[in-house]
Coordinates of C-alpha atoms and ligand atoms in Angstrom, one line a residue:
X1 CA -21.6 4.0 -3.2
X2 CA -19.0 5.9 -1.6
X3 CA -15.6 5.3 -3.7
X4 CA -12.3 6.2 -1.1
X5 CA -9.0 6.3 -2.8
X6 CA -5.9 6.4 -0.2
X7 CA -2.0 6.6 -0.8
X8 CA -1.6 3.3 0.5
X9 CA -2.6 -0.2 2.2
X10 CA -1.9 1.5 5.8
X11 CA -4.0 4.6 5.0
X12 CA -7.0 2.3 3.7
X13 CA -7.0 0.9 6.6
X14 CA -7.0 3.6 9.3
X15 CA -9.7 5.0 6.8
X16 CA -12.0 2.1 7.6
X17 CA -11.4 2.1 11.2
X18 CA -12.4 5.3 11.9
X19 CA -16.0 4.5 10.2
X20 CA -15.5 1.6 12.6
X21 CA -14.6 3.2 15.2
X22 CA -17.4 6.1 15.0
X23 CA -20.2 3.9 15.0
X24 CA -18.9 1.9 17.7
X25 CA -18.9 5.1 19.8
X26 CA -21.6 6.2 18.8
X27 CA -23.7 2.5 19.3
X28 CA -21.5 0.4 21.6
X29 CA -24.1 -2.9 21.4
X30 CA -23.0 -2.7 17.7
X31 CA -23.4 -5.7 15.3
X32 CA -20.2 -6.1 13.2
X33 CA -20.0 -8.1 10.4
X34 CA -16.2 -9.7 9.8
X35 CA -14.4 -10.8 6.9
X36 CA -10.6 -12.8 6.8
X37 CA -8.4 -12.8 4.3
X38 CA -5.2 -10.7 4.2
X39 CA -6.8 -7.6 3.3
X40 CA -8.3 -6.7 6.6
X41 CA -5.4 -7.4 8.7
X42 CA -4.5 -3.4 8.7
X43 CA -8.1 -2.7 9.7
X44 CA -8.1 -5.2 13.0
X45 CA -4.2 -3.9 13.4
X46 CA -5.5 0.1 13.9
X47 CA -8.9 -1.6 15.6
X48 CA -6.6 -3.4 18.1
X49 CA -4.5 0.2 18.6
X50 CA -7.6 1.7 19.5
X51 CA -8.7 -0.4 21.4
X52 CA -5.1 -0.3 24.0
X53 CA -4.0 3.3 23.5
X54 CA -7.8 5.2 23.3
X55 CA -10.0 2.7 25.2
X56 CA -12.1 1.6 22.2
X57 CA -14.5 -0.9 24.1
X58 CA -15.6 -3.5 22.5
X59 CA -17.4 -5.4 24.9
X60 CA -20.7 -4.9 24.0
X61 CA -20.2 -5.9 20.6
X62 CA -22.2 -8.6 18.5
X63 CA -19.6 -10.0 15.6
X64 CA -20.9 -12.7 12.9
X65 CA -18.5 -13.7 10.1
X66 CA -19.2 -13.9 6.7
X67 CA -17.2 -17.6 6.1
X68 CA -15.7 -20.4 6.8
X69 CA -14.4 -23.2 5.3
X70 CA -16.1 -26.6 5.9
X71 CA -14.3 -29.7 7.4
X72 CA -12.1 -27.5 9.6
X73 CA -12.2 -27.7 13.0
X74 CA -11.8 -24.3 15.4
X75 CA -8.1 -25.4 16.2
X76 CA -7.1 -25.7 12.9
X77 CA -4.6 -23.0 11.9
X78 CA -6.5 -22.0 8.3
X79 CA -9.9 -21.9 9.8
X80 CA -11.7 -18.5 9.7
X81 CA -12.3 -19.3 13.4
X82 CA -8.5 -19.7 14.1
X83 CA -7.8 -16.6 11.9
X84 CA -10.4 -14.2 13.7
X85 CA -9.2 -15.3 17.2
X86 CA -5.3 -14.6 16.5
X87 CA -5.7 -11.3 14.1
X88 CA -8.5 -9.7 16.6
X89 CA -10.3 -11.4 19.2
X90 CA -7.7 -12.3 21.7
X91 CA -6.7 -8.6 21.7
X92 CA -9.8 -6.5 22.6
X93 CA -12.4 -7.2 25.1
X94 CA -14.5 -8.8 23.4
X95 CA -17.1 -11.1 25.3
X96 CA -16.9 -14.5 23.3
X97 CA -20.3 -14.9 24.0
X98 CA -21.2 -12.4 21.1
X99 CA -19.3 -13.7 18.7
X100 CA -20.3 -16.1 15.8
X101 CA -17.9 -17.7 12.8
X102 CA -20.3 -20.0 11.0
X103 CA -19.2 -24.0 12.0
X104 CA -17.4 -25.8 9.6
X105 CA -17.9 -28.7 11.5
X106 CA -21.5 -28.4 11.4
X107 CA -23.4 -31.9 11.1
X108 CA -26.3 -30.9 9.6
X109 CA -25.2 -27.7 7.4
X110 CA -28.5 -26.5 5.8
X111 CA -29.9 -26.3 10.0
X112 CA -26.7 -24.6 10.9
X113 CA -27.3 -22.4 8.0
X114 CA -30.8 -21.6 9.1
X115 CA -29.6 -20.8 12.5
X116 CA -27.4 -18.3 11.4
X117 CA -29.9 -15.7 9.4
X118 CA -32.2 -16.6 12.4
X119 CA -29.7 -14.8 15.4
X120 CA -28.3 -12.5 12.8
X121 CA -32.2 -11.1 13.0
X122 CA -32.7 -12.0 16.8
X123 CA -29.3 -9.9 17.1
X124 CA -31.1 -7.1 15.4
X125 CA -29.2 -7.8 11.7
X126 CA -26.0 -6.4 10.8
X127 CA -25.0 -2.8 11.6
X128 CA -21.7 -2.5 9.6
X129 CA -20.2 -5.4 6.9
X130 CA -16.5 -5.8 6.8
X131 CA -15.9 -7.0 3.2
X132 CA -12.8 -8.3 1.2
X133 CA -13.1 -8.8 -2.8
X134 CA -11.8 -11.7 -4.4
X135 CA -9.6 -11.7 -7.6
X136 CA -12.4 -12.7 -9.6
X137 CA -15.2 -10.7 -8.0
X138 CA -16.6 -12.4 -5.2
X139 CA -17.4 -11.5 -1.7
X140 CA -17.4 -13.8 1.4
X141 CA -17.4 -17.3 -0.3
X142 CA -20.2 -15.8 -3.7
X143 CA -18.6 -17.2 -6.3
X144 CA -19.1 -15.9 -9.8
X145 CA -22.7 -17.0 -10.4
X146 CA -24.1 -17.0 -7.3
X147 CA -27.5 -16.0 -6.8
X148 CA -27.6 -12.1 -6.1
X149 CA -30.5 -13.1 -3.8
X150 CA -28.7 -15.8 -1.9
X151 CA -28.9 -16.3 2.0
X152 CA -25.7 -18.4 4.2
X153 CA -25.6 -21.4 2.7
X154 CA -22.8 -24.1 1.2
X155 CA -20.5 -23.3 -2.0
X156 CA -18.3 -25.2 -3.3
X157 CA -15.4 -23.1 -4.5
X158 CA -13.9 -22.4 -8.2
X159 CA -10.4 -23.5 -8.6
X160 CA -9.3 -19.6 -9.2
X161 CA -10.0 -19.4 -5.2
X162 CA -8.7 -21.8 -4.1
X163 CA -5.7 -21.7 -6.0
X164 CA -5.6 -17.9 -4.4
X165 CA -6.4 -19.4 -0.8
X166 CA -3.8 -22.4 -1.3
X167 CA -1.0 -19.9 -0.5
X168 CA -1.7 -20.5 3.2
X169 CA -1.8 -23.8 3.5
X170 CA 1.0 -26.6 2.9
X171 CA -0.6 -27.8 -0.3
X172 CA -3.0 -26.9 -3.2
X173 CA -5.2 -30.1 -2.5
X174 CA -5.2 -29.1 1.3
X175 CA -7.5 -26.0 0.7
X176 CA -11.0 -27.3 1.8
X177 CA -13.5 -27.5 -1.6
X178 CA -16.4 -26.5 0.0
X179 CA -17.7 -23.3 2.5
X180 CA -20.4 -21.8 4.2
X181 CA -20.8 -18.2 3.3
X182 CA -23.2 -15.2 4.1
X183 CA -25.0 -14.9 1.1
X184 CA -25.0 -12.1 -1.2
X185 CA -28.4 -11.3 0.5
X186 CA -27.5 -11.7 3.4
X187 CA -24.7 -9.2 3.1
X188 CA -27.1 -6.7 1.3
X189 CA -29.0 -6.5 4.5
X190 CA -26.4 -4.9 6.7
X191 CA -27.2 -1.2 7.6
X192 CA -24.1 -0.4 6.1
X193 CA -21.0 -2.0 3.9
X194 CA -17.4 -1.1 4.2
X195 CA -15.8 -3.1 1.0
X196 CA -11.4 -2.9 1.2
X197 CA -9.1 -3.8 -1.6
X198 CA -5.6 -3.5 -2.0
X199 CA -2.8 -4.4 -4.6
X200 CA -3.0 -4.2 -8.3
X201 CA -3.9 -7.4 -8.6
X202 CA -7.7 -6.4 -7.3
X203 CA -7.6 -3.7 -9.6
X204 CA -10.0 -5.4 -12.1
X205 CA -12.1 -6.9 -9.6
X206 CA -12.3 -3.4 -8.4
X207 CA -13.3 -2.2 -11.6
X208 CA -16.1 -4.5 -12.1
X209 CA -17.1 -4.1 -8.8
X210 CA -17.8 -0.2 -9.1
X211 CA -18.1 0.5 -12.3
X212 CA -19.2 -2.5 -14.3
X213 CA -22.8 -4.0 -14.7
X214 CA -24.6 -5.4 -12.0
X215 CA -23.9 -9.2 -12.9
X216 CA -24.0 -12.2 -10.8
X217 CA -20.4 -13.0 -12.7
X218 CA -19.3 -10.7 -10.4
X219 CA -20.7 -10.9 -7.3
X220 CA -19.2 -7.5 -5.8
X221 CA -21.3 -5.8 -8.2
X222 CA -24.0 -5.7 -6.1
X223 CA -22.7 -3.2 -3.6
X224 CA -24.0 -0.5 -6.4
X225 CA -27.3 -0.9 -5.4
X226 CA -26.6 -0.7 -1.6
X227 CA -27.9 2.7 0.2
X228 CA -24.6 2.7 2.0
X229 CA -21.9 1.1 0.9
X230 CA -18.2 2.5 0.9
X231 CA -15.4 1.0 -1.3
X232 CA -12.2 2.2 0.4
X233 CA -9.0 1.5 -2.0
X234 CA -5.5 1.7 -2.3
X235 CA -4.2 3.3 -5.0
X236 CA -3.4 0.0 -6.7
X237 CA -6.5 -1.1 -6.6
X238 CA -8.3 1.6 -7.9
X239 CA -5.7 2.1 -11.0
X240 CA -8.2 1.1 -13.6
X241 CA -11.6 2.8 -11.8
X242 CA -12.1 6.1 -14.5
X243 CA -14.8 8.1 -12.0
X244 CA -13.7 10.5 -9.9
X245 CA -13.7 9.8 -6.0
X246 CA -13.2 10.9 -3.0
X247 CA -10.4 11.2 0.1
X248 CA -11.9 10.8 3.2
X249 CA -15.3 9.9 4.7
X250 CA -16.3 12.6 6.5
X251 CA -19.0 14.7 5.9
X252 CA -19.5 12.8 2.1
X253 CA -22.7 11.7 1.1
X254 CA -23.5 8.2 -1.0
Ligands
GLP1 C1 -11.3 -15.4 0.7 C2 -12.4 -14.9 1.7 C3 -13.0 -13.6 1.2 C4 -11.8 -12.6 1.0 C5 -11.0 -13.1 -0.1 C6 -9.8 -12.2 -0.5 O1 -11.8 -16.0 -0.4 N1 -13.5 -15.8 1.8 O2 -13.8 -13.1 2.3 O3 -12.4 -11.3 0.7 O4 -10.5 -14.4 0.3 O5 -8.7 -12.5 0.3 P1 -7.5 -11.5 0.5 O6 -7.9 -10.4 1.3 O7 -6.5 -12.4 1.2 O8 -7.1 -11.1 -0.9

């Protein structure tokens, strides 16, 4: 793994855009994985700058997200759908075609969930993974626990998360108890795994994440045995890692 520590939220996330953006370049019919959450909103901010001021196309590109939370509908203002329209989509070319949020609204889950790791493959898997950390550990929806083997499927989720997710919507009991998440499998297959964290308060996720065991009680964990994974961190979030790491990604190997 490939530990990044920057100044700040702002220089994390120019960091990971420029891995981004260099494989884009370099493979415009990428396949990018996507996450939500607050953490990469600086990321799809300098992707969206690229994309107006340098001409960063993106309309080749093959997007599948990692979550969404079941029972709510596209429209809905919480949705991962709703989220990944208003924060990127609607401001880069994009062809909606390519993209793919799993369906909340799905009426048979498991067959939706099949369908999913079957185009991910058709698609020619994952080139790159977007991936946020949880306070306790997990990535996408993985709870603590989850199989480190698992494929998408349905989770319900621990109270910790969704007492974190509740912030966004109007009340605690609003946040939906169940998801459909990438697996941690799933996620292992990408080509390649960019993992951000920001704020203290992911410090000893971070911690567990990079230099802990490999436990499904932290889901995050896995990323160590990934051939090419990047944790890129704001100071914050690193303050509790003891290894030594690295600036930039250039030119570094894993
Ligand atoms: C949710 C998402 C995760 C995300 C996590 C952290 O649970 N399912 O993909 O990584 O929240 O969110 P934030 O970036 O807002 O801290």
């Amino acid at each position: 793994m490939l530990v990044i520590v920057k100044e700040s939220y702002d220089a994390m996330s120019k960091e990971a855009a420029k891995i981004v953006a260099d494989r884009l370049r370099k493979k415009p019919n990428l396949v990018l994985g996507l996450a939500t959450g607050s953490t990469p909103l600086g990321l799809y901010k300098e992707l969206i700058r690229m994309h107006k001021e340098e001409g960063l196309d993106f309309s080749k590109v093959t997007t599948f997200n990692l979550d969404e939370y079941i029972g709510l509908p596209p429209e809905h203002d919480q949705s991962y759908h709703f989220f990944m329209w208003e924060n990127l989509f609607k401001h880069i070319n994009i062809d909606a075609r390519f993209v793919h949020v799993p369906m909340g609204m799905a009426k048979d889950v498991d067959a939706f969930c099949d369908w999913y790791e079957t185009r991910m493959k058709e698609c020619g898997g994952v080139d790159l993974q977007i991936l946020g950390i949880g306070a306790n550990g997990h990535i996408a929806f993985n709870e603590p626990g989850s199989s480190l083997g698992s494929r998408t499927r349905i989770k319900t989720l621990t109270g910790t998360t969704r007492l974190d997710n509740a912030r966004f919507f109007k009340t605690a009991e609003e946040v939906p108890k169940y998801a459909i998440t990438m697996g941690v499998g799933t996620i292992m297959d990408a080509k390649e795994l960019i993992l951000l964290a920001n704020k203290a308060s992911k410090a000893d996720a971070i911690k567990a994440a990079v230099e802990g065991p490999i436990t499904a009680m932290c889901p995050a964990s896995i990323i160590q045995l990934h051939q090419k994974a990047y944790a890129i961190v704001d100071k914050d979030a690193s303050a509790k890692l003891t290894g030594l790491y690295n600036d930039s990604w250039e030119s570094k190997t894993f």
